[in-house]
mmCIF file of C-alpha atoms in Angstrom:
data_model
loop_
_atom_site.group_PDB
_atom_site.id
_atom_site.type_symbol
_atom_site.label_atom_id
_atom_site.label_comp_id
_atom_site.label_asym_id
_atom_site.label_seq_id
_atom_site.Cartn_x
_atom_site.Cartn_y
_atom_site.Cartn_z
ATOM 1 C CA UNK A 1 -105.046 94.353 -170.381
ATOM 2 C CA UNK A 2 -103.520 96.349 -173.414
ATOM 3 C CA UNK A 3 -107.204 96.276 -174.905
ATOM 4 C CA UNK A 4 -109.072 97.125 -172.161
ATOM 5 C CA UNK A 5 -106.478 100.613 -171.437
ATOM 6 C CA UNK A 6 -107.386 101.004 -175.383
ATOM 7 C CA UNK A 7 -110.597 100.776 -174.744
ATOM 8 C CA UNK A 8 -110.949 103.147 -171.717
ATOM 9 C CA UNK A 9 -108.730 105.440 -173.844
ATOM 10 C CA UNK A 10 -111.155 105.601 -176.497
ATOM 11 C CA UNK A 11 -114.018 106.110 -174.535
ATOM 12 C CA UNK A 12 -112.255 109.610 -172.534
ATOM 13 C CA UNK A 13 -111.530 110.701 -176.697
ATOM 14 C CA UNK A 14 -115.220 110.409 -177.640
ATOM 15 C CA UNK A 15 -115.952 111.785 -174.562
ATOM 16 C CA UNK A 16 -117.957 109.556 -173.546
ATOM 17 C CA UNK A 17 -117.696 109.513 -169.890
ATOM 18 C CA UNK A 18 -117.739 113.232 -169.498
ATOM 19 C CA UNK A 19 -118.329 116.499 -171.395
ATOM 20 C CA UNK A 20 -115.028 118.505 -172.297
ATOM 21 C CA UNK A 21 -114.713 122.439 -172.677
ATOM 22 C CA UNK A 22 -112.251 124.087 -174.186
ATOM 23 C CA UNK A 23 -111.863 127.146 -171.438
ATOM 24 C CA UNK A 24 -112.688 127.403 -168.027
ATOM 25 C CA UNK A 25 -111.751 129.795 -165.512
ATOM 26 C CA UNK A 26 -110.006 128.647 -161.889
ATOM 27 C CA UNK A 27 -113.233 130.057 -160.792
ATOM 28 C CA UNK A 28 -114.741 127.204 -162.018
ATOM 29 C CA UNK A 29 -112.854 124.433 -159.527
ATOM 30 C CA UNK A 30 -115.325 126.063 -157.044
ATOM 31 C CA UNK A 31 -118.247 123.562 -157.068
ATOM 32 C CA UNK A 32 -120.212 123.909 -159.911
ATOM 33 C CA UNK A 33 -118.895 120.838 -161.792
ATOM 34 C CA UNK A 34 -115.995 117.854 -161.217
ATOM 35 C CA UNK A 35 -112.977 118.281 -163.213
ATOM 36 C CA UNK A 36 -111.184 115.295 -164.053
ATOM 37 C CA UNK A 37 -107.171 115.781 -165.014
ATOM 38 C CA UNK A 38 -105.889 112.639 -166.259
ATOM 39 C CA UNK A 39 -103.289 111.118 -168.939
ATOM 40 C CA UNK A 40 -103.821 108.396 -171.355
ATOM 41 C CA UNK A 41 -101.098 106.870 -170.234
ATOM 42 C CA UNK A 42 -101.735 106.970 -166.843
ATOM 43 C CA UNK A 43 -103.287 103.214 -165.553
ATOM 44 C CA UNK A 44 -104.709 104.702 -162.213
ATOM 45 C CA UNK A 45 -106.622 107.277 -164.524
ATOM 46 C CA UNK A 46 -107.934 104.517 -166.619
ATOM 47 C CA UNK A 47 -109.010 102.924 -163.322
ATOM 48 C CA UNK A 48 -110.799 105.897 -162.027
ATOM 49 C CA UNK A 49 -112.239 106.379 -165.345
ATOM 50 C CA UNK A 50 -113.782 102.687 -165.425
ATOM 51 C CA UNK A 51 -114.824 102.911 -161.755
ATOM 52 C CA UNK A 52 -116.859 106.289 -162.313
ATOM 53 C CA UNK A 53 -118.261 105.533 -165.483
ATOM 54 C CA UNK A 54 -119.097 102.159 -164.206
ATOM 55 C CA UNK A 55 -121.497 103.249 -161.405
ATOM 56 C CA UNK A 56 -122.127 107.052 -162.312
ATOM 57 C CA UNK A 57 -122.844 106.183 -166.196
ATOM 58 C CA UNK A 58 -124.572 109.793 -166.832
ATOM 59 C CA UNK A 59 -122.770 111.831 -164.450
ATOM 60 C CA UNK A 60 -121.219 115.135 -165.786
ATOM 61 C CA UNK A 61 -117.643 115.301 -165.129
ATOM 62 C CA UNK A 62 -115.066 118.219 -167.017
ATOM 63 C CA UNK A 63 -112.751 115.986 -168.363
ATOM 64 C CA UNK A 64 -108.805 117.081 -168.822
ATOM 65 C CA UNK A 65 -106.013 115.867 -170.770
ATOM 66 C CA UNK A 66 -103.033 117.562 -169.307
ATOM 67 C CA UNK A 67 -100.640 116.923 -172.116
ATOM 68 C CA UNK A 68 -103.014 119.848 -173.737
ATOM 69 C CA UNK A 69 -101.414 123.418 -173.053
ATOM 70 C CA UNK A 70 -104.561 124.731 -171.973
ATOM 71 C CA UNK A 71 -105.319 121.623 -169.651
ATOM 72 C CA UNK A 72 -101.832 121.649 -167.883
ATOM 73 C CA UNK A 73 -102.056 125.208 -167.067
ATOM 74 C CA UNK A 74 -105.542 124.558 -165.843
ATOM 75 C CA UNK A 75 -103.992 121.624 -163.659
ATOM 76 C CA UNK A 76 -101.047 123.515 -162.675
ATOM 77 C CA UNK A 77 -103.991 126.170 -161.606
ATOM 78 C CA UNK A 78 -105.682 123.906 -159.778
ATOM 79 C CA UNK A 79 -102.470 122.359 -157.875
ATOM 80 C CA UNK A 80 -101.813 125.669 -156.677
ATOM 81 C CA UNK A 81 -105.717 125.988 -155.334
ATOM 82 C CA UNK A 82 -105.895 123.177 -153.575
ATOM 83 C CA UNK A 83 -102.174 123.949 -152.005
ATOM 84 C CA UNK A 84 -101.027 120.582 -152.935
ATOM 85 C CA UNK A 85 -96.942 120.314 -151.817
ATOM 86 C CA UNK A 86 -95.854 116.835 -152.953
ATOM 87 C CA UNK A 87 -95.738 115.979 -156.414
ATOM 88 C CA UNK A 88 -99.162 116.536 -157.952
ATOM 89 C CA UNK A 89 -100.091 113.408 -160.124
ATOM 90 C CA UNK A 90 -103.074 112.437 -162.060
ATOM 91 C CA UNK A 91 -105.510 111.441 -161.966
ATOM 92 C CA UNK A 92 -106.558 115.144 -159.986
ATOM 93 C CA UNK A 93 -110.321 115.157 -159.595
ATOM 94 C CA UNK A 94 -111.436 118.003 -157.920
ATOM 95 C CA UNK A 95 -114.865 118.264 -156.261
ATOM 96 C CA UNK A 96 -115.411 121.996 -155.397
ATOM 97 C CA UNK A 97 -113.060 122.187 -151.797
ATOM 98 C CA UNK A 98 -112.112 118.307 -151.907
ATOM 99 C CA UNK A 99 -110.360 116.434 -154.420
ATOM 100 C CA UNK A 100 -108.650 113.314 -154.928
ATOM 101 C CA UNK A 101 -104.955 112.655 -156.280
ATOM 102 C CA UNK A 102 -104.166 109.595 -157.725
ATOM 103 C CA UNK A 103 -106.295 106.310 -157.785
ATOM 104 C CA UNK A 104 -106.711 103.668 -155.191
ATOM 105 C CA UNK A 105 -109.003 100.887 -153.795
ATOM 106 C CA UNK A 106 -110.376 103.132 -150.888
ATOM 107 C CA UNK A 107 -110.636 105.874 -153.270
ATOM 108 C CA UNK A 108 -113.781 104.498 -154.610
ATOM 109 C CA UNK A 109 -115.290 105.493 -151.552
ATOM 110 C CA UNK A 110 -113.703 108.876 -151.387
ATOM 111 C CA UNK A 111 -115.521 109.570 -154.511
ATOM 112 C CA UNK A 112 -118.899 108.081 -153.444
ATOM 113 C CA UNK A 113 -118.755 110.730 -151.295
ATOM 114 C CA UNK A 114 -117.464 113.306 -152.909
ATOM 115 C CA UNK A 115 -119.762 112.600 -155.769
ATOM 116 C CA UNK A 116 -122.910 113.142 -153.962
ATOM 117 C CA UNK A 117 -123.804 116.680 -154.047
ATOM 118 C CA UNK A 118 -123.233 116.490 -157.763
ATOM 119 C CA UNK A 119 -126.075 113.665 -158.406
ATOM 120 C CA UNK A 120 -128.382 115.530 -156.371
ATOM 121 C CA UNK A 121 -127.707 118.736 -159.652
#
């Protein structure tokens, strides 16, 4: 298990499953692209990581790392947007009006449905 979380790690540092950028405005959460917040330590963001890049291999997705300074003011941005009360968690993956907190076994179909005005781009 410990080399498969290594693995999954490695793959959100080379960016592999999505393309970073350094700025973006709040503007951006909109629906123009899917941002991803996540932690390395966080298993249910490894999960969701696996499950997307598992069946969306090329999708674009603006992937977060909200130990960054710049990320967690980004997530704490986005929080606030989506006027989410209870503790906000990761992983945050936010689809223009919708998003999805935390990771689950029905939230594989939450994101196949999220997801699809974003393969049609």
């Amino acid at each position: 298990m410990h080399k498969i979380l290594t693995i999954i790690f490695c793959l959100f540092s080379m960016g592999f499953l999505c393309s970073c950028h350094e700025e973006a405005d709040i503007t951006d959460l909109s629906s123009k692209e899917i941002f991803f917040f996540y932690q390395d330590t966080c298993s249910h963001c490894h999960a969701a990581a696996q499950y997307i890049k598992n069946k969306y291999p090329h999708l674009k997705i603006n992937s977060r790392d909200i130990k960054l300074p710049g990320n967690l003011a980004l997530f704490r941005e986005a929080v606030a947007a989506y006027n989410i009360h209870s503790a906000a968690g990761t992983p945050l993956i936010c689809f223009g009006e919708h998003y999805i907190m935390g990771w689950g076994p029905k939230d594989n179909d939450v994101f196949d449905y999220y997801v699809q005005p974003y393969l049609q781009k």
